[in-house]
Tab-separated table of C-alpha atoms in Angstrom:
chain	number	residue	atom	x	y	z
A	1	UNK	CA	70.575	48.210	-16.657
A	2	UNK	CA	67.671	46.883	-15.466
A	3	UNK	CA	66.281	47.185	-11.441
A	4	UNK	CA	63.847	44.795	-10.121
A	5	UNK	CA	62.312	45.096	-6.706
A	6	UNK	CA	62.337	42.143	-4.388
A	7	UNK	CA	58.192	41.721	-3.626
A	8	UNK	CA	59.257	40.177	-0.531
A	9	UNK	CA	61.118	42.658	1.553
A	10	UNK	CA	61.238	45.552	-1.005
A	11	UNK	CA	64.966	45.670	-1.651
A	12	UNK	CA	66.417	45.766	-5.134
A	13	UNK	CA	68.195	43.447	-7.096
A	14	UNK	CA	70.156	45.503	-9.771
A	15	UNK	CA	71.531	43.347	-12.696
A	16	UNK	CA	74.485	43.768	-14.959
A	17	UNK	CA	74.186	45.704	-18.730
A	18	UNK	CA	77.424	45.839	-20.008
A	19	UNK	CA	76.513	49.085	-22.170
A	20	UNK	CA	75.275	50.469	-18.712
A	21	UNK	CA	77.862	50.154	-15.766
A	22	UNK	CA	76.102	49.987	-11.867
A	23	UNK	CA	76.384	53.602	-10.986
A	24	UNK	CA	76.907	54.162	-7.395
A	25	UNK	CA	76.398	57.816	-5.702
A	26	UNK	CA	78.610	58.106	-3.272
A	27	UNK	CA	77.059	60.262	-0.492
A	28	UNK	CA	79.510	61.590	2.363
A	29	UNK	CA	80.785	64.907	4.021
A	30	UNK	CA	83.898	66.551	3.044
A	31	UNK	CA	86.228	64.020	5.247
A	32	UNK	CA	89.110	62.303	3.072
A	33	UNK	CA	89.020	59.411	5.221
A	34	UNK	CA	84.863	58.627	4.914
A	35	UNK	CA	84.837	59.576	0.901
A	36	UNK	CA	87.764	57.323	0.377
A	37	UNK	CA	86.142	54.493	2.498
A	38	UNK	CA	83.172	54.769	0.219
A	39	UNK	CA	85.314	55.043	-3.029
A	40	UNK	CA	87.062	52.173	-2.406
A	41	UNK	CA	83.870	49.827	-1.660
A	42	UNK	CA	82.758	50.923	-4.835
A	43	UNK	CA	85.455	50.949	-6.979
A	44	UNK	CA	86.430	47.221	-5.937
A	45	UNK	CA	82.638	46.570	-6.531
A	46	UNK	CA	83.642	47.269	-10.469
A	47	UNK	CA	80.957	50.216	-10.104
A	48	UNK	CA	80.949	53.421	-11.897
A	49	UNK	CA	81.059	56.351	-9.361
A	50	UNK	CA	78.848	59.809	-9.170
A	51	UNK	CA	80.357	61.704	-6.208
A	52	UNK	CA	78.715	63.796	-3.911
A	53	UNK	CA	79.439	66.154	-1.249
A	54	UNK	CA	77.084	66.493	1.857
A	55	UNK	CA	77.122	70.262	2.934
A	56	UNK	CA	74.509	70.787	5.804
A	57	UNK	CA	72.798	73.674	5.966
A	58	UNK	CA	72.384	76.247	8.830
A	59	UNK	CA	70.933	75.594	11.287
A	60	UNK	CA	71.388	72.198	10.869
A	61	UNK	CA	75.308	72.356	10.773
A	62	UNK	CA	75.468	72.797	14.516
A	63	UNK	CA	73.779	69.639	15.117
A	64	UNK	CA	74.525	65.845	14.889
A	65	UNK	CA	73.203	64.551	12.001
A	66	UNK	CA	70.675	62.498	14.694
A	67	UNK	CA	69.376	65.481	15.808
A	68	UNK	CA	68.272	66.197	12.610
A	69	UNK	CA	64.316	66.098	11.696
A	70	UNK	CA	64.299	65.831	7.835
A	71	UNK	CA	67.726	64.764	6.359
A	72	UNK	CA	66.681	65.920	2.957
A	73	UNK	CA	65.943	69.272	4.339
A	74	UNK	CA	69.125	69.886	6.336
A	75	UNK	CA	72.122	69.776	3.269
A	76	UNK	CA	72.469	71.319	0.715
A	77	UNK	CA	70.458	70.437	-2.631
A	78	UNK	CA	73.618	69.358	-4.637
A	79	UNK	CA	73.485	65.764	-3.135
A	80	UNK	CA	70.432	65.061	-3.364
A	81	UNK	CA	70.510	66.350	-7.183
A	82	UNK	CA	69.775	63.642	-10.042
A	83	UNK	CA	70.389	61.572	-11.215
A	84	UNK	CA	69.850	59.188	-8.732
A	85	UNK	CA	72.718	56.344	-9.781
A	86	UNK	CA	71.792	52.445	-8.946
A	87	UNK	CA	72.570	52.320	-6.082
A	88	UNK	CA	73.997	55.159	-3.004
A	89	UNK	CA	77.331	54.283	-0.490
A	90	UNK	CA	77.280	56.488	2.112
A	91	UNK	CA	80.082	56.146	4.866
A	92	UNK	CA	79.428	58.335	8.512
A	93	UNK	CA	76.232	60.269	10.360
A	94	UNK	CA	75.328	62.659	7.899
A	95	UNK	CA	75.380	60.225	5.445
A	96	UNK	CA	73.563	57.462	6.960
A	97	UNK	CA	70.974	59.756	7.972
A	98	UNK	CA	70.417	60.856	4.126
A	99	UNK	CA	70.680	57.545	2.312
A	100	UNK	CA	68.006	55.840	4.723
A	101	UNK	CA	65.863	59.047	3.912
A	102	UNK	CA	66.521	58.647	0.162
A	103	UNK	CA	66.233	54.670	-0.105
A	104	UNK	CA	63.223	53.439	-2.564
A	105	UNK	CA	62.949	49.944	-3.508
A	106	UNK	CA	64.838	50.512	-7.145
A	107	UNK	CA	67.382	52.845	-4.789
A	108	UNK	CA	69.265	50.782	-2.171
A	109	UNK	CA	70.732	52.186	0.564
A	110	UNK	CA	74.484	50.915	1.692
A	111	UNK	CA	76.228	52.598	4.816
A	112	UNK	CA	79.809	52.113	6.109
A	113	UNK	CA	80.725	52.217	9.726
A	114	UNK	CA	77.553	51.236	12.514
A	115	UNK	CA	74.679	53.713	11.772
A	116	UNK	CA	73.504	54.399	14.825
A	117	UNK	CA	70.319	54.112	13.711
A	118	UNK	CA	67.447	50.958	12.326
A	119	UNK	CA	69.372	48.629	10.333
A	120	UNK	CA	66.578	47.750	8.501
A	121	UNK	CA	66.897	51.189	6.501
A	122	UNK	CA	69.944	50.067	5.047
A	123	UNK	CA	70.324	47.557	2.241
A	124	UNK	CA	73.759	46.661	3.356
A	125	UNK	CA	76.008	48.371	6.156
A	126	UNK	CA	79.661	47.639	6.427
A	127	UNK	CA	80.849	47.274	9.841
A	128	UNK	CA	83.683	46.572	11.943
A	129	UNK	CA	84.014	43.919	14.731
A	130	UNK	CA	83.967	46.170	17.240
A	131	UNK	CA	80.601	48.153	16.067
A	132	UNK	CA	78.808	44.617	17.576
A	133	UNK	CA	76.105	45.332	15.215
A	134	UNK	CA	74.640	41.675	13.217
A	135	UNK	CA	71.771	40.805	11.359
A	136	UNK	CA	71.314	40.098	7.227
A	137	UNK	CA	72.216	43.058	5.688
A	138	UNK	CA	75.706	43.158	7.685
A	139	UNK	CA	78.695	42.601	6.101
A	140	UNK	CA	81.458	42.658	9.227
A	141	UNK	CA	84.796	43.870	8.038
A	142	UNK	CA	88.154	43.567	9.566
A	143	UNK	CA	89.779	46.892	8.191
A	144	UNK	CA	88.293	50.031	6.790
A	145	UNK	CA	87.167	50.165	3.300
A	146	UNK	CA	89.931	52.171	0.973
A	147	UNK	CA	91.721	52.498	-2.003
A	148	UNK	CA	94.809	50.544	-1.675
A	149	UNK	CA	95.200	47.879	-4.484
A	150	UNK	CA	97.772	46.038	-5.813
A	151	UNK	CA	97.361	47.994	-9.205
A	152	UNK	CA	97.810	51.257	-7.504
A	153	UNK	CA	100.380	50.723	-5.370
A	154	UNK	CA	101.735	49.349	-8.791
A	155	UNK	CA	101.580	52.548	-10.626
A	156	UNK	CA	102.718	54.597	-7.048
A	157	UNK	CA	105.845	52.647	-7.063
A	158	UNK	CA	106.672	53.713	-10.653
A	159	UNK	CA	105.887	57.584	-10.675
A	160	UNK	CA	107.421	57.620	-7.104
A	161	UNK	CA	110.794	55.809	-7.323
A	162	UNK	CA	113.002	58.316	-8.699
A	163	UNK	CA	111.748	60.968	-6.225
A	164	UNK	CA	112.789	59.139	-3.316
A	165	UNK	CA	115.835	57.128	-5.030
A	166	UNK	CA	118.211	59.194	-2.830
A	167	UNK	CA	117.431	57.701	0.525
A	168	UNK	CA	119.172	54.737	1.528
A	169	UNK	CA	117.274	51.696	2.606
A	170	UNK	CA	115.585	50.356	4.806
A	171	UNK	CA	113.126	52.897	3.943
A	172	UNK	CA	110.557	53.612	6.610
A	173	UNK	CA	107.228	55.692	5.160
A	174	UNK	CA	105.486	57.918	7.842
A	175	UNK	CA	101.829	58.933	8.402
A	176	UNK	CA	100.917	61.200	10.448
A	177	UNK	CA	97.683	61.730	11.435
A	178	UNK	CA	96.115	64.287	14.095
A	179	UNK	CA	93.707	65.290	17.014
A	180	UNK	CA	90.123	64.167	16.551
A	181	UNK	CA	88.718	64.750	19.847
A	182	UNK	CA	89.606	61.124	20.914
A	183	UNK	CA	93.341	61.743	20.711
A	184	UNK	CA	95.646	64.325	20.746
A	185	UNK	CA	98.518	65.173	18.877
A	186	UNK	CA	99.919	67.983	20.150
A	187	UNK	CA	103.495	69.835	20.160
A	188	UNK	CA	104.529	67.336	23.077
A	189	UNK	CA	103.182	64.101	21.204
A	190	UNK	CA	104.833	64.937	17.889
A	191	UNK	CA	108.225	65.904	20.384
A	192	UNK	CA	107.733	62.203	21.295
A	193	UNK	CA	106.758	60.247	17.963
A	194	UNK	CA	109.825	62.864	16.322
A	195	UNK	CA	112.596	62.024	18.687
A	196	UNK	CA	111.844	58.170	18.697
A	197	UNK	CA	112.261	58.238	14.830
A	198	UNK	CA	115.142	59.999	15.195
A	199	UNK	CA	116.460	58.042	17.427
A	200	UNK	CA	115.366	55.058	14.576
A	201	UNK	CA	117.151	56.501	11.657
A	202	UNK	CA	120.376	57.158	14.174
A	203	UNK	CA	120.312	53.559	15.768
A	204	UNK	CA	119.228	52.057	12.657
A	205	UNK	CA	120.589	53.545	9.686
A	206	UNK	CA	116.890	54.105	8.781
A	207	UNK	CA	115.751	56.521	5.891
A	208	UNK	CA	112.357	58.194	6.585
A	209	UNK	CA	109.991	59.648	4.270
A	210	UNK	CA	106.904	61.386	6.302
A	211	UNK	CA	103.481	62.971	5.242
A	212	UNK	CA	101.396	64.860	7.534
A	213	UNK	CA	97.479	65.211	6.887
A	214	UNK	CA	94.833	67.599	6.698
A	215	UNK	CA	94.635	67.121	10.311
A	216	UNK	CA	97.887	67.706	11.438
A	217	UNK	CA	98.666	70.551	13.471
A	218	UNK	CA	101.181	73.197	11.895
A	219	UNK	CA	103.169	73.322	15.306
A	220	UNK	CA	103.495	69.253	15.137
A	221	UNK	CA	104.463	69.356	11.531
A	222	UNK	CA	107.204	71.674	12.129
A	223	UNK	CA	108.273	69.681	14.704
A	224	UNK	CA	108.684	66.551	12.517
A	225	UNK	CA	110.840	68.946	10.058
A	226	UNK	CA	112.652	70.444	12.305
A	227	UNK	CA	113.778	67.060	13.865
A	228	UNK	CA	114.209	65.105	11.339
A	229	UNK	CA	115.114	67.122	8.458
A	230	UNK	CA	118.348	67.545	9.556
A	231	UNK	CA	118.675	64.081	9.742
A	232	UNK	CA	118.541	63.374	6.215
A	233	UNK	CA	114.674	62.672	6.130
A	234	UNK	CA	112.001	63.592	3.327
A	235	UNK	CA	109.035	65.489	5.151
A	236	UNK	CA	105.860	66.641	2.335
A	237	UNK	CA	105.273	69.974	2.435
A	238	UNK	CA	101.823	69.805	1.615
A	239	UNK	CA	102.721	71.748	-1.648
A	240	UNK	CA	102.212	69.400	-4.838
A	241	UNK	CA	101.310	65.687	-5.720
A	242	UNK	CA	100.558	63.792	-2.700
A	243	UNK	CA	103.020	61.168	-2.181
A	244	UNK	CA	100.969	59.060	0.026
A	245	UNK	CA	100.252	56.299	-2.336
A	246	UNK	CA	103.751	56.278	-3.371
A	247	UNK	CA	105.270	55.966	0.347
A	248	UNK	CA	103.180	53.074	0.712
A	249	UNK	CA	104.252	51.169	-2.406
A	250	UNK	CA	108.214	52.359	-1.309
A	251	UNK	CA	108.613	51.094	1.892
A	252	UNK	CA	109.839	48.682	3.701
A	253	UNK	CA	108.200	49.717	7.060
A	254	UNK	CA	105.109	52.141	7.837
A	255	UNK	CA	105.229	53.766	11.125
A	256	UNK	CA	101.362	54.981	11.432
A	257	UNK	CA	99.818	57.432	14.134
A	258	UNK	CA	97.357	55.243	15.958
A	259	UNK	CA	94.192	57.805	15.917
A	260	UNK	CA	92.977	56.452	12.531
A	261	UNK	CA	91.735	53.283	11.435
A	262	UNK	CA	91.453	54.591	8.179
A	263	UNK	CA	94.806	55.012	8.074
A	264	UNK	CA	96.313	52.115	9.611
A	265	UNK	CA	93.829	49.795	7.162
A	266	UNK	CA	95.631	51.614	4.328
A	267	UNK	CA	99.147	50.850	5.716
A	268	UNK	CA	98.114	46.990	6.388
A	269	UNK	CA	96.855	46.500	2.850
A	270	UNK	CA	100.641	46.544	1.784
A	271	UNK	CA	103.328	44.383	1.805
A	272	UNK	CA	105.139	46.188	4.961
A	273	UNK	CA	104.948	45.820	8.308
A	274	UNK	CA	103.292	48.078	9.995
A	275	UNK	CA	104.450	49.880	13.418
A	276	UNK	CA	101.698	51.616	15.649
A	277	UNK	CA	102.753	55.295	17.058
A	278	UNK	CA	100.381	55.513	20.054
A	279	UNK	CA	98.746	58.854	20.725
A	280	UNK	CA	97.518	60.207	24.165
A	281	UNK	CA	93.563	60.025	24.766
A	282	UNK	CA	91.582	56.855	24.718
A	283	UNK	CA	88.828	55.720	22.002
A	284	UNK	CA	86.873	52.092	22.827
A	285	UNK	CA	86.275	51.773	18.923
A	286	UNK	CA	90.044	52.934	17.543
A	287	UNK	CA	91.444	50.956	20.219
A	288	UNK	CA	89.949	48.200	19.746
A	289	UNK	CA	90.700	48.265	16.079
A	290	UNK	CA	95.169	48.610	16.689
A	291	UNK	CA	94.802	46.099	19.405
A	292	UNK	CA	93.172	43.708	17.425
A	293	UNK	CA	95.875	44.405	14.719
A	294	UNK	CA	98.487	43.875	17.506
A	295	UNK	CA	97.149	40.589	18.203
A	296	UNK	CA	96.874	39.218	14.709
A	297	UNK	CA	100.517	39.909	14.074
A	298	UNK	CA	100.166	43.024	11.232
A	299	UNK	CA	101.242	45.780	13.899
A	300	UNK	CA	103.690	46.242	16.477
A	301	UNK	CA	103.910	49.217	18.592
A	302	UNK	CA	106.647	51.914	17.812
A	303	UNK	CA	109.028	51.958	20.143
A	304	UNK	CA	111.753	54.074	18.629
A	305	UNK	CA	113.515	51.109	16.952
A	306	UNK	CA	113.167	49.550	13.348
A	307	UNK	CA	110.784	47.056	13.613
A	308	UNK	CA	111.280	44.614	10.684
A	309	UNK	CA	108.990	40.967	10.563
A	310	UNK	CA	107.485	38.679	8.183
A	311	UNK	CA	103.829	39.869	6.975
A	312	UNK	CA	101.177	39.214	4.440
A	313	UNK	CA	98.664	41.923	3.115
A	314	UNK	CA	95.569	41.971	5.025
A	315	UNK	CA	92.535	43.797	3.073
A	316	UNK	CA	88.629	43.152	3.473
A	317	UNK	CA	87.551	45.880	0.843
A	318	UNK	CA	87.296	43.017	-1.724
A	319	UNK	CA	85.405	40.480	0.460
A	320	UNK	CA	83.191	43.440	1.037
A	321	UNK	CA	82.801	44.249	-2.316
A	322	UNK	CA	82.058	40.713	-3.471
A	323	UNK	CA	79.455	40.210	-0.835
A	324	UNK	CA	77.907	43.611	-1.205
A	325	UNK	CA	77.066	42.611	-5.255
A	326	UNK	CA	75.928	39.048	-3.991
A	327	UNK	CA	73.486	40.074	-1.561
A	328	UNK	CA	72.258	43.341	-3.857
A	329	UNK	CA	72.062	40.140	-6.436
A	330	UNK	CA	74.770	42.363	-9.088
């Protein structure tokens, strides 16, 4: 594969070799919800993927990646390890800090989410509406970038059928999320979200499957089993494949914890509709995001009742993906 340097503002133009795929290193900090926003840019991209893990080092770790004199110097050597790939997706602060620091004309830089720093380090950044960030290298998305495609909701659907072929439909998939310092989901918010989809599956004859993250509190999560259990619903222990994909292809409705855009992208991508579970605490960003999804028609708000309504997938990862290889010129 060969990579030419624009003369005119230094930024590459990487060409296709079928014998040698576009490699992209994917650059972020152990967070499922920024690796996955960078795998699924580059995967719908058609690029190969090299993924690596920012760890920062001490003293470094205590600091926003902002703060930070020398992004090079403050992780840990794996990432910055050859080879280099064709390109580098970074999604977050650490990472936009390190891909600006690593860009070189055959090396292009791409961030998701704003970057809170020059755009003119950056080849390409992927932003939201609400990040009110514009110029040539921006490509503004509606949702998050992910991993949710038709073929892999295909093969879900398939491995995941027969697990949850005991529940009686309308099938309602739940994701949890959990407190990120903008919202809380405590023992009394779970209490809430719990009783309202019991009082779903009781009013409704509704079947719920539910997943909990990384992020969700222990005391929350036994709160969901404890509640609904009893009821008849399938709550993941944690233990085993991850049914997440497979929840998504399944249902007929997605109730979604409102603290993650990641997550509610995900859930919009399908064929369901999707209903918001509202969270206490306030983010301008987040906010802006479920509202705007509220507006458009893809998401309700929960309100403790089966929600059921004509909708169409909505997904920008492959509008992103096809601009990001026309303006890299891939």
């Amino acid at each position: 594969m060969a990579v030419l340097p624009l003369m005119t503002d230094e930024r590459a133009i990487v060409t296709l070799d079928a014998d040698n795929p576009v490699t992209a290193r994917i650059l972020c900090t152990d967070l499922a919800g920024l690796r996955n926003q960078a795998l699924g840019l580059a995967e719908a991209a058609g690029f190969a993927t090299d993924n690596r893990v920012i760890v920062p080092k001490a003293p470094w770790n205590y600091l926003s990646p902002m703060l930070w004199p020398r992004a090079t110097c403050a992780v840990e050597a794996g990432a910055l390890a050859g080879p280099d790939g064709d390109l580098m997706i970074g999604a977050g602060g650490a990472a936009a800090r390190l891909v600006a620091a690593l860009r070189r004309p055959d090396l292009p830089a791409v961030i998701i989410q704003h970057p809170r720093m020059d755009a003119d380090r950056f080849d390409a950044i992927i932003a939201a509406p609400h990040d009110a960030i514009t110029g040539p290298n921006v490509i503004v998305a509606r949702t998050a970038m992910h991993r949710v495609t038709p073929a892999r909701l295909a093969e879900a659907r398939a491995q995941w059928a027969p697990v949850f072929a005991h529940l009686p439909r309308p099938l309602v998939a739940v994701l949890i999320g959990g407190s990120n310092g903008r919202y809380r989901l405590d023992t009394a918010a779970a209490r809430q979200i719990a009783d309202g989809l019991a009082g779903m599956m009781d009013a409704d004859r509704a079947s719920v499957m539910l997943t909990p993250s990384r992020r969700t509190d222990a005391a929350a999560r036994a709160m969901f089993h404890e509640t609904l259990a009893p009821r008849g619903a399938w709550v993941w222990d944690m233990a085993g494949d991850n049914p997440y994909f497979g929840m998504l292809a399944l249902a007929d409705a997605i109730v979604v914890t409102a603290d993650s855009v990641s997550m509610v992208s995900e859930a919009v991508a399908t064929s369901a509709p999707v209903m918001l579970a509202r969270l206490p605490g306030k983010s301008t960003r987040i906010g802006a995001f479920m509202d705007d999804m509220v507006a458009c028609g893809r998401a309700r708000d929960f309100a403790g009742r089966l929600d059921l309504w004509p909708v169409t997938p909505l997904d920008d990862t492959p509008m992103a993906a096809g601009e990001l290889r026309r303006r890299l010129g891939i």
